[in-house]
Short mmCIF file of C-alpha atoms and ligand atoms in Angstrom, two decimals:
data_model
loop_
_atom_site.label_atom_id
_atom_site.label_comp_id
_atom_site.label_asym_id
_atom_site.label_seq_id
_atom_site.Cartn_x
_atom_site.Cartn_y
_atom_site.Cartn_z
CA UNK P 517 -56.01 40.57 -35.28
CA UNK P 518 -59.94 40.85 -36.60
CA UNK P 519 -61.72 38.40 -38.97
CA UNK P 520 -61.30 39.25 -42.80
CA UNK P 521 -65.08 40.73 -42.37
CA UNK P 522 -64.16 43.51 -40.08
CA UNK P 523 -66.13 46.91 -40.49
CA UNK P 524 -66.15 49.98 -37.79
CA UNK P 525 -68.49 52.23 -38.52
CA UNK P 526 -68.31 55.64 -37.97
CA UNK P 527 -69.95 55.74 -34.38
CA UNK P 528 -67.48 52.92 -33.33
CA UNK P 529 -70.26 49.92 -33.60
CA UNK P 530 -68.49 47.31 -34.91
CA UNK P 531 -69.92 44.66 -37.33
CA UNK P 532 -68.23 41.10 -38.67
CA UNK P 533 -69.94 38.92 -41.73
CA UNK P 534 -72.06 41.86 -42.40
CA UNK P 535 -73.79 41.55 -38.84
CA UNK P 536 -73.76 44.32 -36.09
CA UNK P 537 -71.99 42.85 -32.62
CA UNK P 538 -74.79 44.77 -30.64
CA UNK P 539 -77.42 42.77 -32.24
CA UNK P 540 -75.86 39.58 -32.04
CA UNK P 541 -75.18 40.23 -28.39
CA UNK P 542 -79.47 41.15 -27.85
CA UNK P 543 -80.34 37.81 -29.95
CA UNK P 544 -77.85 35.17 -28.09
CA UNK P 545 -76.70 37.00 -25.08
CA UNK P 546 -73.58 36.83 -23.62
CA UNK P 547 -70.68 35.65 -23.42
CA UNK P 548 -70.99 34.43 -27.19
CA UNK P 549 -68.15 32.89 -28.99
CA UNK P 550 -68.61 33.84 -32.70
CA UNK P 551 -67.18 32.74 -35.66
CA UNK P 552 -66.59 34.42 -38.90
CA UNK P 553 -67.29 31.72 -41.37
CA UNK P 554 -65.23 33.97 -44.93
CA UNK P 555 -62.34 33.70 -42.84
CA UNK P 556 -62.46 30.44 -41.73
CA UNK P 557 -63.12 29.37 -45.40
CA UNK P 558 -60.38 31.81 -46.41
CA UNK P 559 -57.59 30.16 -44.27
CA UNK P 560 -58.87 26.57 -45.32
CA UNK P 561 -58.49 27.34 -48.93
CA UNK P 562 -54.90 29.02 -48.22
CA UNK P 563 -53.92 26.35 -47.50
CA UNK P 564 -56.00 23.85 -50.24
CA UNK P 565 -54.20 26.05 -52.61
CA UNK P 566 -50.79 26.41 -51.07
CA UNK P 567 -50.08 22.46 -50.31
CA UNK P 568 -51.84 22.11 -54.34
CA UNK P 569 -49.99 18.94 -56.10
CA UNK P 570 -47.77 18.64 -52.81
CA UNK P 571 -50.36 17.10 -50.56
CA UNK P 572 -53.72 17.74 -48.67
CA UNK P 573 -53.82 19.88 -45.17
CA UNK P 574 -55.52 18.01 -42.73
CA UNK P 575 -57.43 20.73 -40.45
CA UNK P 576 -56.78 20.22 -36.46
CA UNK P 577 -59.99 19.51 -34.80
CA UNK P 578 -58.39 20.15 -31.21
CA UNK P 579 -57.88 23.61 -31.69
CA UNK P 580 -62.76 24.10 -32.38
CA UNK P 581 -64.27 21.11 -33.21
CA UNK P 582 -67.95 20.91 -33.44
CA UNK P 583 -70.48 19.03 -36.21
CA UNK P 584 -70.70 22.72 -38.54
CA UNK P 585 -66.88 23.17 -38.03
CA UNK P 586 -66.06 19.56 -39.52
CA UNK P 587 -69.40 20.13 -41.99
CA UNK P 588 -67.20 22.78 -43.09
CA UNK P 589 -63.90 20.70 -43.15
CA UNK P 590 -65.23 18.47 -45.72
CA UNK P 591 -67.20 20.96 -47.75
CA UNK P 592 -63.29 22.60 -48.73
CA UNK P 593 -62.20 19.34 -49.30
CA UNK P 594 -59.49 19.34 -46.56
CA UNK P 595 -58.52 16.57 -43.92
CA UNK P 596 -59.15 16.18 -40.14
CA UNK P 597 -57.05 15.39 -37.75
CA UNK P 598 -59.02 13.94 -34.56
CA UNK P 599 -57.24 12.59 -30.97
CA UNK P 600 -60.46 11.89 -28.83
CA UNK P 601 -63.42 9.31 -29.75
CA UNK P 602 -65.33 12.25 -29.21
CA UNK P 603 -63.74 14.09 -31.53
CA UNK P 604 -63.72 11.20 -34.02
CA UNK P 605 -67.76 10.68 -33.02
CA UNK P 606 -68.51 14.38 -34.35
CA UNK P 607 -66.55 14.05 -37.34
CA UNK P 608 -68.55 11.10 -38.15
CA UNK P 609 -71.62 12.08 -37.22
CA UNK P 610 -70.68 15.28 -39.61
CA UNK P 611 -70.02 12.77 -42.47
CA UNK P 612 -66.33 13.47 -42.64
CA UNK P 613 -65.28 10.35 -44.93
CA UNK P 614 -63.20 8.59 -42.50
CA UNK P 615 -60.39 8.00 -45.06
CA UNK P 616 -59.25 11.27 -44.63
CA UNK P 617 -59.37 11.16 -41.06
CA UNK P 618 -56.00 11.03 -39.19
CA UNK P 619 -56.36 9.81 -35.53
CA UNK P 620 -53.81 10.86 -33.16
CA UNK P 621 -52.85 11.12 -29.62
CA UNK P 622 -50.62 9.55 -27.26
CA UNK P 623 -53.45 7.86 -25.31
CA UNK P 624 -55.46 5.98 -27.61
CA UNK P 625 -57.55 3.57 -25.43
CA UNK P 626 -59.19 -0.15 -26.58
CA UNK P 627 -62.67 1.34 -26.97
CA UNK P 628 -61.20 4.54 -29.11
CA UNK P 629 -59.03 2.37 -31.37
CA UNK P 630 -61.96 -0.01 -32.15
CA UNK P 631 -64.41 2.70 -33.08
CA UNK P 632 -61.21 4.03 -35.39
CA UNK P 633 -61.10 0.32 -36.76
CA UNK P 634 -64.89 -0.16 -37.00
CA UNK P 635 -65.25 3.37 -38.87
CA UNK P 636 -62.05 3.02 -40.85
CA UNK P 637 -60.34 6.27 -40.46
CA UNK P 638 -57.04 6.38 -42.65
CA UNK P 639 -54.49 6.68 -40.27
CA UNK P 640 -53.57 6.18 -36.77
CA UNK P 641 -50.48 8.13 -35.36
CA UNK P 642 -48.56 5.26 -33.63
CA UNK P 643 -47.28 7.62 -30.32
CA UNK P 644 -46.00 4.45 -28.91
CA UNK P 645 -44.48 0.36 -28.72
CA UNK P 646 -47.69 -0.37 -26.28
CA UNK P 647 -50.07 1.52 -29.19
CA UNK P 648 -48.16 -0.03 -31.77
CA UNK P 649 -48.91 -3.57 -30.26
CA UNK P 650 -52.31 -2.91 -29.56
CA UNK P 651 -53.61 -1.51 -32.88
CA UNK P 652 -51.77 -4.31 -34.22
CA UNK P 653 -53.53 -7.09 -31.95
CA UNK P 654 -57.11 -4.85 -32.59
CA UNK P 655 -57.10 -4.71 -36.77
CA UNK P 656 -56.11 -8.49 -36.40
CA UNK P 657 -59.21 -9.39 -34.74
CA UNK P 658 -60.83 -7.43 -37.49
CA UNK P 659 -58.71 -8.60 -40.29
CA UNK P 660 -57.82 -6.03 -41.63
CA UNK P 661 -54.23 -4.09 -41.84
CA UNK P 662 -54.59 -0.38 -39.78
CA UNK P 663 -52.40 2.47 -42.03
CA UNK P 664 -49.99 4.19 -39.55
CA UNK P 665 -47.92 6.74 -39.37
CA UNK P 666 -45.22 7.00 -36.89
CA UNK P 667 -44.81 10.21 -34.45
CA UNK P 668 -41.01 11.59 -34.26
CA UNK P 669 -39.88 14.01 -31.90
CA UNK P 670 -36.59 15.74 -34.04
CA UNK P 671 -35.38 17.21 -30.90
CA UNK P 672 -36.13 20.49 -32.27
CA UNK P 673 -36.61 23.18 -29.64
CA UNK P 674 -39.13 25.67 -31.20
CA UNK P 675 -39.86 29.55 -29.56
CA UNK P 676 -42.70 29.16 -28.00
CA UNK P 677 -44.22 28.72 -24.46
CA UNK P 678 -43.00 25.71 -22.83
CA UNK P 679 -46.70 24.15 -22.18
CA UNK P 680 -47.13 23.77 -26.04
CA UNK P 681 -43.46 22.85 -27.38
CA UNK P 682 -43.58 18.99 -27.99
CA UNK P 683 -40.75 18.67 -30.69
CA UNK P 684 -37.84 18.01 -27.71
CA UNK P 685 -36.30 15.15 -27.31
CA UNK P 686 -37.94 14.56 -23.40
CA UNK P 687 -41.48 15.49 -24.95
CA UNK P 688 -44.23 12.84 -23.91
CA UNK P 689 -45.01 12.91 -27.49
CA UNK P 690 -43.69 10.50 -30.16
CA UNK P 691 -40.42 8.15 -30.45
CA UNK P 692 -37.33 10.14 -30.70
CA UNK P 693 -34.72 10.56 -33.63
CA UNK P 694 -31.97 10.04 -31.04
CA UNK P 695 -30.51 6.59 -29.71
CA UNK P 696 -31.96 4.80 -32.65
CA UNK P 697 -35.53 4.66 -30.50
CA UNK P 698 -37.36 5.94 -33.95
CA UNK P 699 -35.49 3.54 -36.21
CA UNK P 700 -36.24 0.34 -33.11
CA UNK P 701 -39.66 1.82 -33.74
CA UNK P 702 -40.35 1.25 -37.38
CA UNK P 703 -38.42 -1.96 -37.72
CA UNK P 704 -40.70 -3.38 -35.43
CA UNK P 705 -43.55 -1.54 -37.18
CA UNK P 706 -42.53 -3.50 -40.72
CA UNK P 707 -42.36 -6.67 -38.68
CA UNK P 708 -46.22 -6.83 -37.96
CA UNK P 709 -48.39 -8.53 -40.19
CA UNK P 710 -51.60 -6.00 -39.69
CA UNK P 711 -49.56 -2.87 -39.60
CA UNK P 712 -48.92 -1.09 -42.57
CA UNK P 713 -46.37 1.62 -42.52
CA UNK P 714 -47.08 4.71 -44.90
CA UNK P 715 -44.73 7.24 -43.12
CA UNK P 716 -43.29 9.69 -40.34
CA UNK P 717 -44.95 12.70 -38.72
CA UNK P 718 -43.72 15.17 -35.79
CA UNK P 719 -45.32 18.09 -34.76
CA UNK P 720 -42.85 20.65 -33.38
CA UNK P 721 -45.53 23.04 -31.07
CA UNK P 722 -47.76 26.04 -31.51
CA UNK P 723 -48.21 29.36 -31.89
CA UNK P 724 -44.40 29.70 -34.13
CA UNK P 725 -43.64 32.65 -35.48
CA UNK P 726 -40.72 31.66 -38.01
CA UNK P 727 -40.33 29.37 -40.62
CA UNK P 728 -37.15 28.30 -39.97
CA UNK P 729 -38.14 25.22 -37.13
CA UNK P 730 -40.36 23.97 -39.30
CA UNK P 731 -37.44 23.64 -42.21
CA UNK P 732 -35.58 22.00 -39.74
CA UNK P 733 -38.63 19.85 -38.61
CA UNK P 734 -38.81 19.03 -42.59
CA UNK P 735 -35.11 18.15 -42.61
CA UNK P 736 -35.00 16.29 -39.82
CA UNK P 737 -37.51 14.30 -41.28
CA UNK P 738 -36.57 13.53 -44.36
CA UNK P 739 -32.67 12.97 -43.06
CA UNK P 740 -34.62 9.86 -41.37
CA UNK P 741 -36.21 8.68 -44.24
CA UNK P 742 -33.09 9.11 -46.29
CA UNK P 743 -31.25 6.59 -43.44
CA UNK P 744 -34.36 4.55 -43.31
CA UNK P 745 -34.07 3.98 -47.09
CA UNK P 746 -30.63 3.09 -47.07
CA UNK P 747 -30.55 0.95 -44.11
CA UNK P 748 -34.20 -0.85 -43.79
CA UNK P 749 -34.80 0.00 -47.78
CA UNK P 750 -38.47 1.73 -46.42
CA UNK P 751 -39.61 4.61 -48.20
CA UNK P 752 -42.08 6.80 -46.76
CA UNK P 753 -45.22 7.64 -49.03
CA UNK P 754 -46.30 10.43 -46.59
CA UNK P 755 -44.46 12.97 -44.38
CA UNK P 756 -46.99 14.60 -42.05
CA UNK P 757 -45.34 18.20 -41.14
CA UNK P 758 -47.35 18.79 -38.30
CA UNK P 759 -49.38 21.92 -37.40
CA UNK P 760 -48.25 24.78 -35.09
CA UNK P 761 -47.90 27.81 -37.38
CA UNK P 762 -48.77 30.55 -35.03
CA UNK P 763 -51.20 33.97 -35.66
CA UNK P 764 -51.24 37.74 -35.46
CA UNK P 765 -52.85 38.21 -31.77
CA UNK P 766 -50.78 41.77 -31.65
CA UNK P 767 -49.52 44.05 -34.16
CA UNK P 768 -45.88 42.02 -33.41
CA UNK P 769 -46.82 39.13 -34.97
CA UNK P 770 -45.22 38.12 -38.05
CA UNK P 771 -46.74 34.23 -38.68
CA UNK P 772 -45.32 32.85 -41.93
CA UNK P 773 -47.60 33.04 -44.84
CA UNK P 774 -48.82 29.61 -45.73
CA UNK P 775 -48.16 29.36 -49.55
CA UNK P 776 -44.61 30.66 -49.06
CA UNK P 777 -43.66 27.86 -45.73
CA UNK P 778 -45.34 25.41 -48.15
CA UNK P 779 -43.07 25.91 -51.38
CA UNK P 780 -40.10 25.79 -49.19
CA UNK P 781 -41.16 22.58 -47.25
CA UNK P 782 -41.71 20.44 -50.31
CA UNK P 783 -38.38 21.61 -52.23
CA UNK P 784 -37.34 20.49 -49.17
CA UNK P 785 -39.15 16.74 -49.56
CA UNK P 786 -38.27 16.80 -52.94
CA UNK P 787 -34.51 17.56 -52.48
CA UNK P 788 -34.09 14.45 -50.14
CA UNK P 789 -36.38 12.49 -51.90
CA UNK P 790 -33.82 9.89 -53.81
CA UNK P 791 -33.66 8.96 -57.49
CA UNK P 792 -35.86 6.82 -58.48
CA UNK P 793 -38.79 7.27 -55.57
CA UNK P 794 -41.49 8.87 -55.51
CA UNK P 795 -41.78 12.04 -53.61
CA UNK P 796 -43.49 11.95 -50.31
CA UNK P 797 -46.96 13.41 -49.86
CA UNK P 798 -47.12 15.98 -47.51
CA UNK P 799 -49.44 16.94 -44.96
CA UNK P 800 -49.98 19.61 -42.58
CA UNK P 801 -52.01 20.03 -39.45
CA UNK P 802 -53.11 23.87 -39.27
CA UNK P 803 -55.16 24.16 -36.26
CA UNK P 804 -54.81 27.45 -34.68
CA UNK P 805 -54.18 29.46 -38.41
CA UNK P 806 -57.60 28.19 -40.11
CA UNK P 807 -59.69 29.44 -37.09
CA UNK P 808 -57.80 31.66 -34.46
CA UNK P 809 -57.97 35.06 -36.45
CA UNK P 810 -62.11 34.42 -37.73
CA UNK P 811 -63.04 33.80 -33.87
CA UNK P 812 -63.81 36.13 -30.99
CA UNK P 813 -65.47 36.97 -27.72
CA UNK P 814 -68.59 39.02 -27.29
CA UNK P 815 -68.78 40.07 -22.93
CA UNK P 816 -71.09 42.49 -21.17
CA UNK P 817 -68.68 44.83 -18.65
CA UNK P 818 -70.37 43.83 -15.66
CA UNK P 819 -68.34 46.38 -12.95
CA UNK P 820 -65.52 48.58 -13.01
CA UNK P 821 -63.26 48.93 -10.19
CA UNK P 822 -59.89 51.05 -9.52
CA UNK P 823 -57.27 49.72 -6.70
CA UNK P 824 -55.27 51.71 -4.64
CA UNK P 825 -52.45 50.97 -6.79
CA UNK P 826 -54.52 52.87 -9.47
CA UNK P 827 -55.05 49.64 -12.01
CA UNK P 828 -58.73 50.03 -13.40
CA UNK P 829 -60.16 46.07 -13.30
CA UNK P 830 -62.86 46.08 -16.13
CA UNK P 831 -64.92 42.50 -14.88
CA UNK P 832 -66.64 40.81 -17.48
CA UNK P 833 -69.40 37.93 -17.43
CA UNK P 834 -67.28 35.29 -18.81
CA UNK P 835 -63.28 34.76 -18.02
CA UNK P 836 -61.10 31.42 -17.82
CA UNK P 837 -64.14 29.00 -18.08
CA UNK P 838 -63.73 30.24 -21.79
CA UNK P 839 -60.78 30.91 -22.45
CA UNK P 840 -58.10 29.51 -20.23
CA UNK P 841 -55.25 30.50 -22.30
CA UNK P 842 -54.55 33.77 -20.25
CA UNK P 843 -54.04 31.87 -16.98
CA UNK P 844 -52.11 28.59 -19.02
CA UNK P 845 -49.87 30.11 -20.97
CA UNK P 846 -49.90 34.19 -20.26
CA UNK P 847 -51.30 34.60 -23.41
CA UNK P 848 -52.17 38.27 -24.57
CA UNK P 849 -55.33 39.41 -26.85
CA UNK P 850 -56.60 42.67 -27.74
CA UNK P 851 -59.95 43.82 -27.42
CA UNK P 852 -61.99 46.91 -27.98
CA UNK P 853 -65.76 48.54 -26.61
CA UNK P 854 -68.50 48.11 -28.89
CA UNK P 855 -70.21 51.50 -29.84
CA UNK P 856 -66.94 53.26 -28.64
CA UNK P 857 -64.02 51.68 -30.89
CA UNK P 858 -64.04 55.08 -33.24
CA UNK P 859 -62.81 56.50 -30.12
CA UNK P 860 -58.66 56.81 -29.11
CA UNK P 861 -58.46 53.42 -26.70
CA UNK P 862 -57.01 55.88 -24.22
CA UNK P 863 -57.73 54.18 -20.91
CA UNK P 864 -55.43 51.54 -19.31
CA UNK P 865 -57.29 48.90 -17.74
CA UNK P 866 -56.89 45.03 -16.87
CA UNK P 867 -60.09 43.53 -17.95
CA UNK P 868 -61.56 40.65 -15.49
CA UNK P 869 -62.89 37.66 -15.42
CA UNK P 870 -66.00 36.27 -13.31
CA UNK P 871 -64.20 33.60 -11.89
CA UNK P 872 -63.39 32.83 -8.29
CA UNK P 873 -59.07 32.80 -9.09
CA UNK P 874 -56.99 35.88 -9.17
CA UNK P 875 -55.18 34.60 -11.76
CA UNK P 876 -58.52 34.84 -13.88
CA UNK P 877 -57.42 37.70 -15.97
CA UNK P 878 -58.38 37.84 -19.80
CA UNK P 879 -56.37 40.54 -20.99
CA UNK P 880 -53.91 42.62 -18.92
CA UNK P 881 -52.64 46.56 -19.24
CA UNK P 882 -54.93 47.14 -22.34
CA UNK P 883 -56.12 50.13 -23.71
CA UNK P 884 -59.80 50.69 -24.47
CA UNK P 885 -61.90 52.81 -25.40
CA UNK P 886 -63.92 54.17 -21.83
CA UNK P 887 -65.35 51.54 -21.07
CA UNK P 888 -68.75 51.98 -18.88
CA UNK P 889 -70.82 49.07 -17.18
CA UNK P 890 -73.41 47.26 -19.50
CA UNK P 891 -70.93 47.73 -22.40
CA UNK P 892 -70.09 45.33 -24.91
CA UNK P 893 -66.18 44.18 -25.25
CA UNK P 894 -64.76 42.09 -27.79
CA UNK P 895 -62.19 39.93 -27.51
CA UNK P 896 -59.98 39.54 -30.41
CA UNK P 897 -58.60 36.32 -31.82
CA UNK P 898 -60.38 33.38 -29.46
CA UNK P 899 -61.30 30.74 -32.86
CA UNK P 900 -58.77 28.44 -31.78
CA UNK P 901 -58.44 26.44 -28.07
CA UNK P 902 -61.37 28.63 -26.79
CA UNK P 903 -64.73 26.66 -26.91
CA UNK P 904 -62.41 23.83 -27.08
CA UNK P 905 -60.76 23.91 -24.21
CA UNK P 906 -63.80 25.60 -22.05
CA UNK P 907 -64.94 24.21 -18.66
CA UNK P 908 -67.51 24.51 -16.36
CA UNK P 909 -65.60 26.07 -13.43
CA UNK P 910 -67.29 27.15 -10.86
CA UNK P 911 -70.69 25.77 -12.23
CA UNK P 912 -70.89 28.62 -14.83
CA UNK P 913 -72.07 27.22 -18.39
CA UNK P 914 -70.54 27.45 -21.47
CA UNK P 915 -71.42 29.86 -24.20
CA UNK P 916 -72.99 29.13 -27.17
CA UNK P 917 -70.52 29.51 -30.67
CA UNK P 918 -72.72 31.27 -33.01
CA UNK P 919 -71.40 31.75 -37.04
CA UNK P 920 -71.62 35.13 -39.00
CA UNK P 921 -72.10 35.45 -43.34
CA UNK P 922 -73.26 37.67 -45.33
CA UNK P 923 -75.83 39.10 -42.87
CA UNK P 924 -76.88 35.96 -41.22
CA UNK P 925 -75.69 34.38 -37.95
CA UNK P 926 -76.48 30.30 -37.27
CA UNK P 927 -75.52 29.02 -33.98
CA UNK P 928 -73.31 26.27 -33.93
CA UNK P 929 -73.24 24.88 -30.12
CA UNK P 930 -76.14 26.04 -28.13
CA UNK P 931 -75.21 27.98 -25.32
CA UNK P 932 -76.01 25.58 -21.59
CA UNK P 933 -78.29 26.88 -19.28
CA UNK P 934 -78.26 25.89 -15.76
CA UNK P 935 -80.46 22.90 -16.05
CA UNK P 936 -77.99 21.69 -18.25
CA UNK P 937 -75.17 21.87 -15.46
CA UNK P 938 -77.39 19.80 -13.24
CA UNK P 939 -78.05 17.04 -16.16
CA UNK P 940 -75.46 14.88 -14.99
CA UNK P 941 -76.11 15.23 -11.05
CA UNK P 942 -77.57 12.91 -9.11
CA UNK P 943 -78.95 13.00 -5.29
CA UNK P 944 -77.28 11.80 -2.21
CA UNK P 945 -78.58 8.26 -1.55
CA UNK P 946 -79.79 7.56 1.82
CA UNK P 947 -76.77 5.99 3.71
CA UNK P 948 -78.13 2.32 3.81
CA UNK P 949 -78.64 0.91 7.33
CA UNK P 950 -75.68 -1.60 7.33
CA UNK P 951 -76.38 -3.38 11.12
CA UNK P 952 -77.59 -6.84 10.88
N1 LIG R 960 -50.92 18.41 -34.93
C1 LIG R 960 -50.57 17.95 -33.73
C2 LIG R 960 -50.02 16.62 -33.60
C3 LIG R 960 -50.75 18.75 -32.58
O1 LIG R 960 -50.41 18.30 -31.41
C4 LIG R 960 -51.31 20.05 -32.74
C5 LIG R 960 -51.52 20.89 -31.59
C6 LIG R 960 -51.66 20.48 -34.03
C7 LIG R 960 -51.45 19.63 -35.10
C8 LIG R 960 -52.27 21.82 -34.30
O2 LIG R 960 -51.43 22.84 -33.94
P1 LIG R 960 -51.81 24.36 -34.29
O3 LIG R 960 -51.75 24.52 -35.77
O4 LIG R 960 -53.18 24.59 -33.77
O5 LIG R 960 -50.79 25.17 -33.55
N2 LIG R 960 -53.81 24.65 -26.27
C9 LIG R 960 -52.63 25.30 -26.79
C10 LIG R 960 -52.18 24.69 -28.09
C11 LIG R 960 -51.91 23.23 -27.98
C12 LIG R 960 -51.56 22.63 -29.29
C13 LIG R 960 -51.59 21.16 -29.18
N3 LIG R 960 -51.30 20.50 -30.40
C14 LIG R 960 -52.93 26.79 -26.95
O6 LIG R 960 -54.03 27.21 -26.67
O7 LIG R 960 -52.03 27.55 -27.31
#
């Protein structure tokens, strides 16, 4: 709902990691993405501490990567999980050791698995029999054996919007635990000479609320292992959980605490785990929960405008360029006006993006606190798959992600400017005269 650093004061200014949103808004303009770097550090060490002797949480760079974030990453001591080359590039180039880098995705091309081979990370997520092949051919050339862990889908259907489910059986993602795909998968895994087999992950989607898919995702899990022991004699060494536990972004919101999921997940692993073996290490993939609740949006009200039908439209200077998770998925925030949030949020209002699409609405039917042109809104709760999944729609540049602690604020990606949305243009050439 707010970062841990939260203060109102009594005129309604609001400040977060002990800096006032007004001045933060006069130094970097806006829109500004900002980051509250105690609660970021809070949610990372949750989890150190709840997954302590179990296994390590490796933090999902999809949901805000950038060189500080991953700085940050290895500084608590935690894992990343990458699925780009340009994700893997800025965990490098933030000195991430690439042992504890897992590198997923279901698209891994030739020039992305070599830089994985070349920099070493730990583990590739084997999504597929062509990826399987291919890393195998790859780390042969380089003679060396790639780790892997294989992706199952558990055909577990978990409560959340259909765009970001992926533990179904028909997901793109992953080999299913149905028609023996997932067992075809690792026997041929075992059967190549620079593949080296060190366990089972599947991810089950985002944004859940309960913690009972992800004790059936855990089950699921280690009922394959248990069939892969008896029937291939393979024991898994790791069991990667996933990430997906969801986030207060209303008052509703229940999200399972992380110490109390992770107890019950590895009794769980432990349970299945058979005499004599050693119990799996477990790791999870918190993306949205380490960085969701610490982020948020600074806009300036731009216009206010009442239809006929009597809605109020409050349009801001930023929208679905940066954060398209309104329009995507009909996801819901709350927000509240700078200078006025001591106030009762009496007035009803959809608040507006700048964006040429209708649909470009950032939060709908809220109630705020009068909200007057040149104001400052926040927007609660945009850490996670804001910045990161930003675009440059309609030729508008992207913000710049600035941190907040203890009084200070660092930027962390420079806002563009417009020179920097003509950097990759270049001119018509002259149509060349092509008569002989
Ligand atoms: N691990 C894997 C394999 C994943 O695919 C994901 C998210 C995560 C971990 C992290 O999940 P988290 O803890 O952040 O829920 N853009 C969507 C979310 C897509 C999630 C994709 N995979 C959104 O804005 O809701």
């Amino acid at each position: 709902m707010h970062p841990d650093t939260y203060v109102k004061s009594e005129t309604g200014h609001i400040s977060v990691g002990g800096v006032l949103l007004r001045d933060l808004a006069l130094r970097f303009g806006t829109p500004l993405y900002v980051i509250d770097y105690e609660t970021v550090v809070d949610r990372m060490r949750q989890y150190g501490q709840a997954l302590q002797g179990w296994g390590t949480p490796y933090y999902a760079g999809k949901a805000f990567c950038c060189r500080a974030m991953v700085e940050l990453v290895k500084q608590e001591g935690l894992g990343l999980d990458v699925v780009s080359g340009g994700e893997l590039v800025t965990a490098l180039s933030a000195g991430m050791d690439p042992a504890r880098i897992l590198f997923h995705g279901n698209v891994k091309t030739r020039e992305e698995i070599r830089l994985g081979l070349t920099a070493g990370v730990g583990h590739f997520v084997i999504d597929s029999l062509d990826e399987l092949r291919r890393i195998n051919d790859m780390a042969g050339e380089s003679e060396g054996a790639a780790v892997v862990l294989l992706r199952l889908t558990p055909g577990i259907e978990a409560h959340t919007h259909e765009f970001i489910r992926t533990g179904h059986f028909d997901s793109k993602f992953g080999f299913a635990m149905a028609e023996g795909i997932a067992t075809q998968a690792l026997e041929q895994a075992l059967a190549l000479k620079n593949i080296r087999v060190e366990g089972f992950h599947a991810h089950i989607g985002s944004q859940i609320l309960d913690d009972e898919p992800f004790l059936a995702n855990a089950e699921a899990l280690m009922q394959f292992s248990h069939d892969c022991w008896e029937r291939l004699s393979y024991w898994p060494s790791i069991i990667d959980l996933g990430g997906g536990i969801g986030v207060r972004y209303s008052g509703q919101d229940n999200p399972p605490q992380p110490g109390e999921l992770m107890n019950r997940l590895a009794g769980l692993v432990g349970e299945w785990t058979p005499p004599g073996q050693t119990r799996p290490r477990i790791i999870m993939e918190p993306g949205r929960s380490i960085v969701a609740e610490a982020g948020f949006t600074l806009y300036r009200v731009e216009a206010l405008k009442k239809t006929p039908g009597g809605r109020t439209y409050v349009s801001v200077d930023g929208g679905m360029g940066d954060n398209i998770r309104p329009a995507l998925y009909d996801a819901s925030y709350t927000c509240d006006v700078d200078g006025k949030a001591a106030r009762t949020p009496s007035y009803a209002v959809t608040v507006a993006g700048r964006y040429c699409e209708s649909g470009d609405i950032l939060v709908r039917d809220a109630y705020v606190q009068d909200p007057a042109v040149d104001d400052l809104l926040i927007v609660w709760d945009t850490g996670a798959y804001g910045y990161s999944m930003a675009s440059t729609y309609n030729r508008v540049p992207r913000p710049a992600v600035v941190a907040v602690h203890e009084g200070q604020a660092q930027v962390w990606i420079e806002r563009e400017d417009w020179q920097d949305v003509l950097r990759l243009d270049r001119p018509l050439e002259k149509q060349r005269d092509l008569t002989i």
